[in-house]
mmCIF file of N, CA and C in Angstrom:
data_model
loop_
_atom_site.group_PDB
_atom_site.id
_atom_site.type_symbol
_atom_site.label_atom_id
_atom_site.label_comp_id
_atom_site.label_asym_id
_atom_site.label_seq_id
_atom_site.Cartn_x
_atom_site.Cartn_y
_atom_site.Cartn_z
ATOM 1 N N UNK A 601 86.761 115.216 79.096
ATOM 2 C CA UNK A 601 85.391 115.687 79.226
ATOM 3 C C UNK A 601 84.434 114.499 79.112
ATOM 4 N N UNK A 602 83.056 114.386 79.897
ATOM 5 C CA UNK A 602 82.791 113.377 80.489
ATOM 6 C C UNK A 602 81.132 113.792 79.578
ATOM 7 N N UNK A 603 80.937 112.713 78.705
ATOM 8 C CA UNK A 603 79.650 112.601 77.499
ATOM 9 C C UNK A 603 78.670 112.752 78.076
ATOM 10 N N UNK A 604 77.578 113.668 77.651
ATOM 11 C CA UNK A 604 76.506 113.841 77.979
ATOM 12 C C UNK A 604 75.845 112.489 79.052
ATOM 13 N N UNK A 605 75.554 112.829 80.195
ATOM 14 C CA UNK A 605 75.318 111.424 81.010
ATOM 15 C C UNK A 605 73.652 111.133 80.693
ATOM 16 N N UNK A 606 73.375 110.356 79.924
ATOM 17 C CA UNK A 606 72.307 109.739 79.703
ATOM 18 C C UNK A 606 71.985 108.516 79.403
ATOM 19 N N UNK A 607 70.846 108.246 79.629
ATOM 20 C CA UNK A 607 70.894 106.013 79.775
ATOM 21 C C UNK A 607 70.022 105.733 78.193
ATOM 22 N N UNK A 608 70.023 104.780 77.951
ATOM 23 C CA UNK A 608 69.811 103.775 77.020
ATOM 24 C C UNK A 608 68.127 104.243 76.850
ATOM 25 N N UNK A 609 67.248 104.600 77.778
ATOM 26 C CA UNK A 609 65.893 104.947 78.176
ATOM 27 C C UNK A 609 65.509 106.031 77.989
ATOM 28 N N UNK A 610 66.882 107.043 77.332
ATOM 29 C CA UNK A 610 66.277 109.005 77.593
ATOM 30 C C UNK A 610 66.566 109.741 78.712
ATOM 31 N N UNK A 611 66.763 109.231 79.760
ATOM 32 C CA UNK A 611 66.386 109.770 80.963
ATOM 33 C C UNK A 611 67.646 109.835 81.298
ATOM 34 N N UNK A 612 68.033 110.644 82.587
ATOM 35 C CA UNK A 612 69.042 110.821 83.133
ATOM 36 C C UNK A 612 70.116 109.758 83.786
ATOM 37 N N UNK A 613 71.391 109.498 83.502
ATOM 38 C CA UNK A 613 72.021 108.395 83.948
ATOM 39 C C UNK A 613 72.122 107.767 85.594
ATOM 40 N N UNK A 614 71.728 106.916 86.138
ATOM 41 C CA UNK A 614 71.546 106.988 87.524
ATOM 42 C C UNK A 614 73.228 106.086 87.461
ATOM 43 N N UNK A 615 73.463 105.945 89.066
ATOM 44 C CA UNK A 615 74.665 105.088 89.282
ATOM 45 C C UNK A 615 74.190 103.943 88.808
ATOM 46 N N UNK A 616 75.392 103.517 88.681
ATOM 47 C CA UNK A 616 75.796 101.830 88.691
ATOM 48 C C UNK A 616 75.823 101.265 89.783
ATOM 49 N N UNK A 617 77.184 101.516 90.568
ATOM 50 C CA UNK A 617 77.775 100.839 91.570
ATOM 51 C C UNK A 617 78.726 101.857 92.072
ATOM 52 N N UNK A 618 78.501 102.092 93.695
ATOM 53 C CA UNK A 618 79.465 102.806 94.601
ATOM 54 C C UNK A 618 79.945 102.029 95.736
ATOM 55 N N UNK A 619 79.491 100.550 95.387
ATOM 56 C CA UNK A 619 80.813 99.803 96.389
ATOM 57 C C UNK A 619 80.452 98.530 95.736
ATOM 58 N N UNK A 620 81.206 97.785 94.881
ATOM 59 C CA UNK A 620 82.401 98.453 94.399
ATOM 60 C C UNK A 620 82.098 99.799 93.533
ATOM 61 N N UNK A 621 83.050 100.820 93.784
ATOM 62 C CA UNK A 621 83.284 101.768 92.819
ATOM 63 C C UNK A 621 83.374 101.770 91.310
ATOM 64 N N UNK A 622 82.390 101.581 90.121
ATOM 65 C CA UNK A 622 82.779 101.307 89.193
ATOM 66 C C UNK A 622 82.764 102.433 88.458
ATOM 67 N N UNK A 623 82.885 101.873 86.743
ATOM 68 C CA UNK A 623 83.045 103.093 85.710
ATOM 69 C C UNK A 623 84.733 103.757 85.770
ATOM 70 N N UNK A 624 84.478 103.724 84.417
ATOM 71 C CA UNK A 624 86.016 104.387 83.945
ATOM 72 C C UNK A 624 86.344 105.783 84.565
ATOM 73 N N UNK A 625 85.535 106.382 84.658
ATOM 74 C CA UNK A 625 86.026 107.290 85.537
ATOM 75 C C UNK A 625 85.854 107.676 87.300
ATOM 76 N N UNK A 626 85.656 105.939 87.559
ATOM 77 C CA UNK A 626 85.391 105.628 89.061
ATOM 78 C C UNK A 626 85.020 106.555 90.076
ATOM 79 N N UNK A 627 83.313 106.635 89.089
ATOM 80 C CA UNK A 627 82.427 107.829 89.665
ATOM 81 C C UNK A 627 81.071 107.309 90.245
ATOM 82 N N UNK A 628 80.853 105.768 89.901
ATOM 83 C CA UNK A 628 79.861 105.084 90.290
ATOM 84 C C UNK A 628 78.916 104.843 89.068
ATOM 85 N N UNK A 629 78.932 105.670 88.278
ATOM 86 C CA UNK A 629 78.437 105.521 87.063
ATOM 87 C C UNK A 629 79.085 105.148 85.495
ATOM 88 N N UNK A 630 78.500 104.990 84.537
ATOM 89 C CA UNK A 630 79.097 104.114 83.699
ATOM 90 C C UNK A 630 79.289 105.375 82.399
ATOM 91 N N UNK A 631 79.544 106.564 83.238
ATOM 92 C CA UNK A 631 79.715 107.517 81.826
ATOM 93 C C UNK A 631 80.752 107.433 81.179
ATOM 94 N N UNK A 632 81.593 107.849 80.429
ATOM 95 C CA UNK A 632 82.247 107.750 79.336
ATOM 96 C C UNK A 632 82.722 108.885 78.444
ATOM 97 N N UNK A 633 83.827 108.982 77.673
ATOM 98 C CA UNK A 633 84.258 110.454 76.925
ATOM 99 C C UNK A 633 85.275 109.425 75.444
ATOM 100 N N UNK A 634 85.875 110.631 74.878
ATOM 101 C CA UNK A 634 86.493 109.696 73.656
ATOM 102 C C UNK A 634 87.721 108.997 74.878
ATOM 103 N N UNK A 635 88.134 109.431 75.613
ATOM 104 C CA UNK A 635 89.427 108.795 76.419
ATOM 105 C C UNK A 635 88.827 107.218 76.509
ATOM 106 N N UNK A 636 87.331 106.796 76.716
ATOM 107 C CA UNK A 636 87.263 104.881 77.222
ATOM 108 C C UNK A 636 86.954 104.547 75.866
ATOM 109 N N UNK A 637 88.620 104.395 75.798
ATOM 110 C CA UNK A 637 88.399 103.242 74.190
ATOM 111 C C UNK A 637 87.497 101.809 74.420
ATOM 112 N N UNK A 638 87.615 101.398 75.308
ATOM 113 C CA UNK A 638 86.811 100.368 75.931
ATOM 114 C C UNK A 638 85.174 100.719 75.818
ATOM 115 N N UNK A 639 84.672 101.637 75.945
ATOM 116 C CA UNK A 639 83.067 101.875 76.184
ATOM 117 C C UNK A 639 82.763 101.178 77.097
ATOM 118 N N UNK A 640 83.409 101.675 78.744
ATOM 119 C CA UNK A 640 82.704 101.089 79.764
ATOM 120 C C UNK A 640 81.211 101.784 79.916
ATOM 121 N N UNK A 641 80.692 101.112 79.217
ATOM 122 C CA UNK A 641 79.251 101.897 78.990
ATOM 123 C C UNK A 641 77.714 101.075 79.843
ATOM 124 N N UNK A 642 78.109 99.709 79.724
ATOM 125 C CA UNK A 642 76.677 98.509 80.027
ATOM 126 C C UNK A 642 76.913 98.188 81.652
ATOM 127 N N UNK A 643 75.639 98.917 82.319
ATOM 128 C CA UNK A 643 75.962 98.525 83.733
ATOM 129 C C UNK A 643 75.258 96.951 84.181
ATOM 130 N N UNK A 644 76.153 96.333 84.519
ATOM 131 C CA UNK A 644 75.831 94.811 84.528
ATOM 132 C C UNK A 644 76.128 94.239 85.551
ATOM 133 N N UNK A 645 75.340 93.220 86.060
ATOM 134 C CA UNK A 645 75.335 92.408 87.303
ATOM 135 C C UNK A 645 75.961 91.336 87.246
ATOM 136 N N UNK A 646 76.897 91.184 87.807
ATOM 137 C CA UNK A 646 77.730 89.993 87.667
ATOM 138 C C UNK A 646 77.284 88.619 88.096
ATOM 139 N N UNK A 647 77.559 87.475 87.588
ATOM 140 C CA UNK A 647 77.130 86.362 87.868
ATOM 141 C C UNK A 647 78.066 85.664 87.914
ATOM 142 N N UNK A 648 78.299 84.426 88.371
ATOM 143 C CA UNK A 648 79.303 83.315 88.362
ATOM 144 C C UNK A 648 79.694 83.099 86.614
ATOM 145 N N UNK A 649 78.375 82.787 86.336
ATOM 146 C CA UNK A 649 78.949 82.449 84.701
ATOM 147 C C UNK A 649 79.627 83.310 83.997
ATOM 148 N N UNK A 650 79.479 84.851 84.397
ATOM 149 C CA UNK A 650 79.600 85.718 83.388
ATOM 150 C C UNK A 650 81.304 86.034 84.301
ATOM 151 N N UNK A 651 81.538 85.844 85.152
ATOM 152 C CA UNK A 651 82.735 85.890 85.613
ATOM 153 C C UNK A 651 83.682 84.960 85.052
ATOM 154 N N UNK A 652 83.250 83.733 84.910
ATOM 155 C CA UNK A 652 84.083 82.718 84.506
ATOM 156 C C UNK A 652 84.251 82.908 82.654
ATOM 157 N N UNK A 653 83.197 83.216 82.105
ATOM 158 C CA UNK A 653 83.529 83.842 80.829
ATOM 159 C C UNK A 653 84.600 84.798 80.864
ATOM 160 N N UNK A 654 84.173 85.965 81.638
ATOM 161 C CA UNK A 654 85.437 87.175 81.321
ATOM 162 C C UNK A 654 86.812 86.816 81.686
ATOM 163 N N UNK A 655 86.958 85.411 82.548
ATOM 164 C CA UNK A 655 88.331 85.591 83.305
ATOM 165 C C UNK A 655 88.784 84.308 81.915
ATOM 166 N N UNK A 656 87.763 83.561 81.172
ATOM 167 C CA UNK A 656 88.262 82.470 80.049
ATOM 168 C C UNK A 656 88.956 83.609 79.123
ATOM 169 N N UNK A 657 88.307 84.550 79.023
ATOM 170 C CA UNK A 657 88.459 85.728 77.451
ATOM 171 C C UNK A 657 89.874 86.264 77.757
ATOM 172 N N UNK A 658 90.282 86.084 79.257
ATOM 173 C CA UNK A 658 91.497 87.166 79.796
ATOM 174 C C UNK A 658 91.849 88.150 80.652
ATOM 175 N N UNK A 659 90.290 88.303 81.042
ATOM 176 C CA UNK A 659 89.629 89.961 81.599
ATOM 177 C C UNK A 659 89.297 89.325 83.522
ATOM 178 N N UNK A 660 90.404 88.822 83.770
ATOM 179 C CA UNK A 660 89.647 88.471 85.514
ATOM 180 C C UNK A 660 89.135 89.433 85.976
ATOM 181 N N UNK A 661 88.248 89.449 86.079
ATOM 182 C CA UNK A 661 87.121 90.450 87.364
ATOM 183 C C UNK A 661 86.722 89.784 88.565
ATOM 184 N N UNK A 662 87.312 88.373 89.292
ATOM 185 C CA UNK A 662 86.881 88.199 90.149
ATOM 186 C C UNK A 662 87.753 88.286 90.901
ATOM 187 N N UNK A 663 89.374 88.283 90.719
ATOM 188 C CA UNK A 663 90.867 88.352 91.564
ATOM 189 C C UNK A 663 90.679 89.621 92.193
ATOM 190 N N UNK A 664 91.177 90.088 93.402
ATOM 191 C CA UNK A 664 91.057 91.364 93.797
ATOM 192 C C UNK A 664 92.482 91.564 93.336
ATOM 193 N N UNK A 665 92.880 92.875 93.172
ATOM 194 C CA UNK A 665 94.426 93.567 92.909
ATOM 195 C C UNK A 665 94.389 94.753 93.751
ATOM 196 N N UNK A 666 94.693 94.672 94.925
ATOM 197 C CA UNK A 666 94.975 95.411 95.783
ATOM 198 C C UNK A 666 95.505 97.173 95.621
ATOM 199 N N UNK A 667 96.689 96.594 94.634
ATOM 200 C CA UNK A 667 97.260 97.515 94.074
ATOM 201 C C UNK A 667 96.716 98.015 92.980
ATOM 202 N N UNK A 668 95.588 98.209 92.895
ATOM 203 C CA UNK A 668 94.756 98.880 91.875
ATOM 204 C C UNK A 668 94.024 99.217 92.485
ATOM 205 N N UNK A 669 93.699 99.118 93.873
ATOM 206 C CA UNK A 669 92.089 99.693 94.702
ATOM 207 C C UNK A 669 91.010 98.307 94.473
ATOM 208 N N UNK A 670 91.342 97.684 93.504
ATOM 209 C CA UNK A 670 90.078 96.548 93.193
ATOM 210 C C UNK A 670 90.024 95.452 93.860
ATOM 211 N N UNK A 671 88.983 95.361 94.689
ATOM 212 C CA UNK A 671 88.596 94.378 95.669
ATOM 213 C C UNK A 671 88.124 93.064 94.314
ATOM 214 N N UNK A 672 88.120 93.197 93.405
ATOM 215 C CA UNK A 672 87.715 91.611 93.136
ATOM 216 C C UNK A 672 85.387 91.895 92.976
ATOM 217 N N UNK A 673 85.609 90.900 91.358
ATOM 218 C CA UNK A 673 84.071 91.359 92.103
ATOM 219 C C UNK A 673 83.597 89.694 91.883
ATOM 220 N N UNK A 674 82.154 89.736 92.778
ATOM 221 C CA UNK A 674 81.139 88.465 93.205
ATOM 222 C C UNK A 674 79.481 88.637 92.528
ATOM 223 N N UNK A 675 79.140 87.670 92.372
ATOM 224 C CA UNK A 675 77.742 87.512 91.831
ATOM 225 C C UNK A 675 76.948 88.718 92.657
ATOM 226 N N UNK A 676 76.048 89.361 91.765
ATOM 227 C CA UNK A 676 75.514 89.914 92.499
ATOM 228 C C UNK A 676 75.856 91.798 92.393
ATOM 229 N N UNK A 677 77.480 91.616 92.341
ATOM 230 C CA UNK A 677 78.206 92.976 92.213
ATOM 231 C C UNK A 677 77.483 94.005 90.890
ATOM 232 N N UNK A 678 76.998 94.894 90.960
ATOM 233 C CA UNK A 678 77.118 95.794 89.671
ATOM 234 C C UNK A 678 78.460 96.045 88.859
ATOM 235 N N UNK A 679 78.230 96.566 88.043
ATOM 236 C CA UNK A 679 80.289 96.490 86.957
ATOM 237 C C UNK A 679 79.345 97.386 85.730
ATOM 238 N N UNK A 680 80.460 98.171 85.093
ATOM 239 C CA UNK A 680 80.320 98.924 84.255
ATOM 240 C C UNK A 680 81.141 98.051 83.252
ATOM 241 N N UNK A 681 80.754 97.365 82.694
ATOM 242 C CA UNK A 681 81.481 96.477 81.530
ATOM 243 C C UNK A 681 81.840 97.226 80.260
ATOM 244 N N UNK A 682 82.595 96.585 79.497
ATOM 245 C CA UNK A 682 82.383 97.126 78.135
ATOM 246 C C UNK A 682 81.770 96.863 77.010
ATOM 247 N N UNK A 683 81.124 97.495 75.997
ATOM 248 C CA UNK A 683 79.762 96.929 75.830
ATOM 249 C C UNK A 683 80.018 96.211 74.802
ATOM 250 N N UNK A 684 81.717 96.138 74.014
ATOM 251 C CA UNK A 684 81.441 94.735 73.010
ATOM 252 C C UNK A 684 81.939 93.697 73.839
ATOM 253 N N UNK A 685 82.244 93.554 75.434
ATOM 254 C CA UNK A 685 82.313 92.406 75.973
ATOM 255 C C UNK A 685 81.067 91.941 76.316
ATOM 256 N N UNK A 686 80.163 92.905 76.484
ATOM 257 C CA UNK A 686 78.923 92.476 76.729
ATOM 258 C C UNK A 686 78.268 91.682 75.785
ATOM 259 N N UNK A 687 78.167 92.253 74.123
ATOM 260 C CA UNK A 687 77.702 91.712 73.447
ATOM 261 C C UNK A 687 78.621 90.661 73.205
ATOM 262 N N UNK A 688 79.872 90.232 73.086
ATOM 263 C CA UNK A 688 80.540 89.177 72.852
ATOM 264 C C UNK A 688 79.893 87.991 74.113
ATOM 265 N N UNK A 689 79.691 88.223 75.431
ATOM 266 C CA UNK A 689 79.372 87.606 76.194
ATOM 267 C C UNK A 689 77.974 87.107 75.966
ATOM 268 N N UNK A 690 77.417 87.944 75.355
ATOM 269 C CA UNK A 690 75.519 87.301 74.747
ATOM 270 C C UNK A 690 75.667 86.523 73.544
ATOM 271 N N UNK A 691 76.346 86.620 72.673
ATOM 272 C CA UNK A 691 76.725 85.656 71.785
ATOM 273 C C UNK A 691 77.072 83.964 72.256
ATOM 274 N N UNK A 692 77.874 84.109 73.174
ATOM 275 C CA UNK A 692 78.120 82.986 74.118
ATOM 276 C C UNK A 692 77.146 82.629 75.212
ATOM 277 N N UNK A 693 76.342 83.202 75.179
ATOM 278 C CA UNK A 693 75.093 82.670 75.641
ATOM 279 C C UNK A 693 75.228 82.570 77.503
ATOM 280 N N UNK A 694 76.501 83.682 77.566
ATOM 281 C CA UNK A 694 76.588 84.234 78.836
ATOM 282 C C UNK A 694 76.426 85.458 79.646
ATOM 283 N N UNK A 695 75.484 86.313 78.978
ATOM 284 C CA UNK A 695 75.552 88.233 78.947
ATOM 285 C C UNK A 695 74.692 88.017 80.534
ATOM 286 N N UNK A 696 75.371 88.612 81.370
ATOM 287 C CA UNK A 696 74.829 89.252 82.339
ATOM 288 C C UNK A 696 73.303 90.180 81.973
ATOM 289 N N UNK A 697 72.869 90.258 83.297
ATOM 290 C CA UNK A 697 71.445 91.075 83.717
ATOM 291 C C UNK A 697 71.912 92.217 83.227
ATOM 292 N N UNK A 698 71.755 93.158 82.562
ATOM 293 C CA UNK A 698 71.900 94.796 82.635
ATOM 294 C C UNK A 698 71.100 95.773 83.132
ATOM 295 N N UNK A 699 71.283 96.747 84.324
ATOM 296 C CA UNK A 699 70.525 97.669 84.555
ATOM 297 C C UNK A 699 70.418 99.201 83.406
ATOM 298 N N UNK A 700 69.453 98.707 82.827
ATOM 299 C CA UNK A 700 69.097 99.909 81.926
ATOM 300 C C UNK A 700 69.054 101.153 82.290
ATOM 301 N N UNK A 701 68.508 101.499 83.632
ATOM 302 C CA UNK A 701 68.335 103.340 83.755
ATOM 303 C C UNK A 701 70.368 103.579 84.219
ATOM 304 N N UNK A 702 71.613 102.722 84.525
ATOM 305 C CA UNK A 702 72.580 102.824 84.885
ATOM 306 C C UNK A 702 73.120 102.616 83.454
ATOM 307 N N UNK A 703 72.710 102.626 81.807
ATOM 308 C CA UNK A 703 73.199 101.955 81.071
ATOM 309 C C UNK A 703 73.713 103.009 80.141
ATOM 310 N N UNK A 704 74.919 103.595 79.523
ATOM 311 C CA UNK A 704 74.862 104.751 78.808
ATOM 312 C C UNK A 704 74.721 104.304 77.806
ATOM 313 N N UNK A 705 74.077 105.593 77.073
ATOM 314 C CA UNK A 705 73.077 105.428 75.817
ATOM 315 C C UNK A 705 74.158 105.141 74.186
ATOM 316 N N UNK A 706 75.699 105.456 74.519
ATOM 317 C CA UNK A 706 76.572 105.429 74.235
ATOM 318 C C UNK A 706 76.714 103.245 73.996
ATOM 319 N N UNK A 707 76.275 103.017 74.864
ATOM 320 C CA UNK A 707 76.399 101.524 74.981
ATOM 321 C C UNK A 707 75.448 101.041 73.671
ATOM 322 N N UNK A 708 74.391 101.765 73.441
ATOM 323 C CA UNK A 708 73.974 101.140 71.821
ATOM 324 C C UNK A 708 74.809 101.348 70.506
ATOM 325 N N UNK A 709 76.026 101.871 70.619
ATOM 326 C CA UNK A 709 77.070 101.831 69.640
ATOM 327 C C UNK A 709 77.396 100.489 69.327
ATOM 328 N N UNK A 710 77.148 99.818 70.132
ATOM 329 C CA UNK A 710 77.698 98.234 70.164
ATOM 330 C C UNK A 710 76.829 97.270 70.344
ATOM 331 N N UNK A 711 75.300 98.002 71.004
ATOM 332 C CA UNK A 711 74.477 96.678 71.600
ATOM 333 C C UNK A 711 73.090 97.202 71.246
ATOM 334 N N UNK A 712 72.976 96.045 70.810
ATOM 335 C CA UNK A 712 70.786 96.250 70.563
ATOM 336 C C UNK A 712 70.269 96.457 71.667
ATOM 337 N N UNK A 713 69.494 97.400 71.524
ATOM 338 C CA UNK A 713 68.060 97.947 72.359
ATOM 339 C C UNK A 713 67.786 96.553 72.675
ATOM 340 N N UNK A 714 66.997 96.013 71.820
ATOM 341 C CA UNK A 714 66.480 94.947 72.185
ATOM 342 C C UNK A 714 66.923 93.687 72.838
ATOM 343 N N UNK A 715 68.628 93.766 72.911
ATOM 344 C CA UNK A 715 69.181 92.598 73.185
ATOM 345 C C UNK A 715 69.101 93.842 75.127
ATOM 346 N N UNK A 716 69.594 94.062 74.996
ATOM 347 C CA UNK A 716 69.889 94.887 76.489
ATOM 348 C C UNK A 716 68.301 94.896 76.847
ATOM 349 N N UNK A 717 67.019 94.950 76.394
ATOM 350 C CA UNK A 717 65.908 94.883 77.072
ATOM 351 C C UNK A 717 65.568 93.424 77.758
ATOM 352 N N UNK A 718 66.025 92.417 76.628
ATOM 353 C CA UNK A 718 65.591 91.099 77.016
ATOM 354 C C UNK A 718 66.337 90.857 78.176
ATOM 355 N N UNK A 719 67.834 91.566 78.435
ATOM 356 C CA UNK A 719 68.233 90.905 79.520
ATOM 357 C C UNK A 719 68.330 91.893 80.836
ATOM 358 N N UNK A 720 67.020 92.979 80.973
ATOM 359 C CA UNK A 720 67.382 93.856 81.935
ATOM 360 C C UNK A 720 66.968 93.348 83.215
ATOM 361 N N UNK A 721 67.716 93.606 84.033
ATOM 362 C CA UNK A 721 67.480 93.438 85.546
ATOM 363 C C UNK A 721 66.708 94.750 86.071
ATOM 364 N N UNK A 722 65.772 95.450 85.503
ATOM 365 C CA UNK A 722 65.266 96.875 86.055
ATOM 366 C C UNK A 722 63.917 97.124 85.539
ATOM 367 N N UNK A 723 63.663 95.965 84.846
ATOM 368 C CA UNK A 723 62.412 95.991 84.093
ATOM 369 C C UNK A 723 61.293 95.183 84.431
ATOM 370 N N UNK A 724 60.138 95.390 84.648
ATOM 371 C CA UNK A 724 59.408 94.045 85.365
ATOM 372 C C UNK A 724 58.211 93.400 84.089
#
């Protein structure tokens, strides 16, 4: 069963990403239930740096695996991350852009309001 879909903002959860297909339950959005031990919760824009971080930590996201459906992702891509990689990645002074209205509200279990505001890509 799939958690109340709501963003970080109150408001209703919009997509993430529908090409690539992201989210744990590869719905385009970054919702979530007790099944994503992970908390693919923080919808985030990928960057070179933040790629080369996740693939140092272990986590390649830029290899495609065919045999998983996953094309591999590129700067630019949306990704439903998980949100203590996220915050582990802001610590390192590498956290991707996050789109806040795509961000589940579930993702402040792990991450400051305020750290996810400073780095939103949706905010002007």
């Amino acid at each position: 069963m799939i958690d109340a879909s709501e963003n970080v903002l109150g408001a209703p959860l919009e997509p993430c990403s529908l090409a690539p297909m992201t989210g744990f339950f590869r719905n385009g959005c970054c919702d979530t239930s007790p099944a994503d031990r992970g908390s693919h919760t923080v919808c985030a824009v990928m960057t070179a740096e933040f790629l080369a971080f996740s693939k140092m930590r272990g986590n390649d996201l830029s290899t495609p695996r065919p045999e998983f459906g996953f094309p591999g992702l590129k700067p630019g891509d949306r990704w439903c991350l998980c949100a203590a990689r996220w915050t582990e990645a802001l610590e390192a002074g590498a956290a991707p852009r996050v789109r806040l209205v795509s961000t589940h509200r579930r993702a402040l279990e792990h991450c400051a309001m305020e750290d996810l505001r400073a780095h939103a890509a949706d905010l002007s």
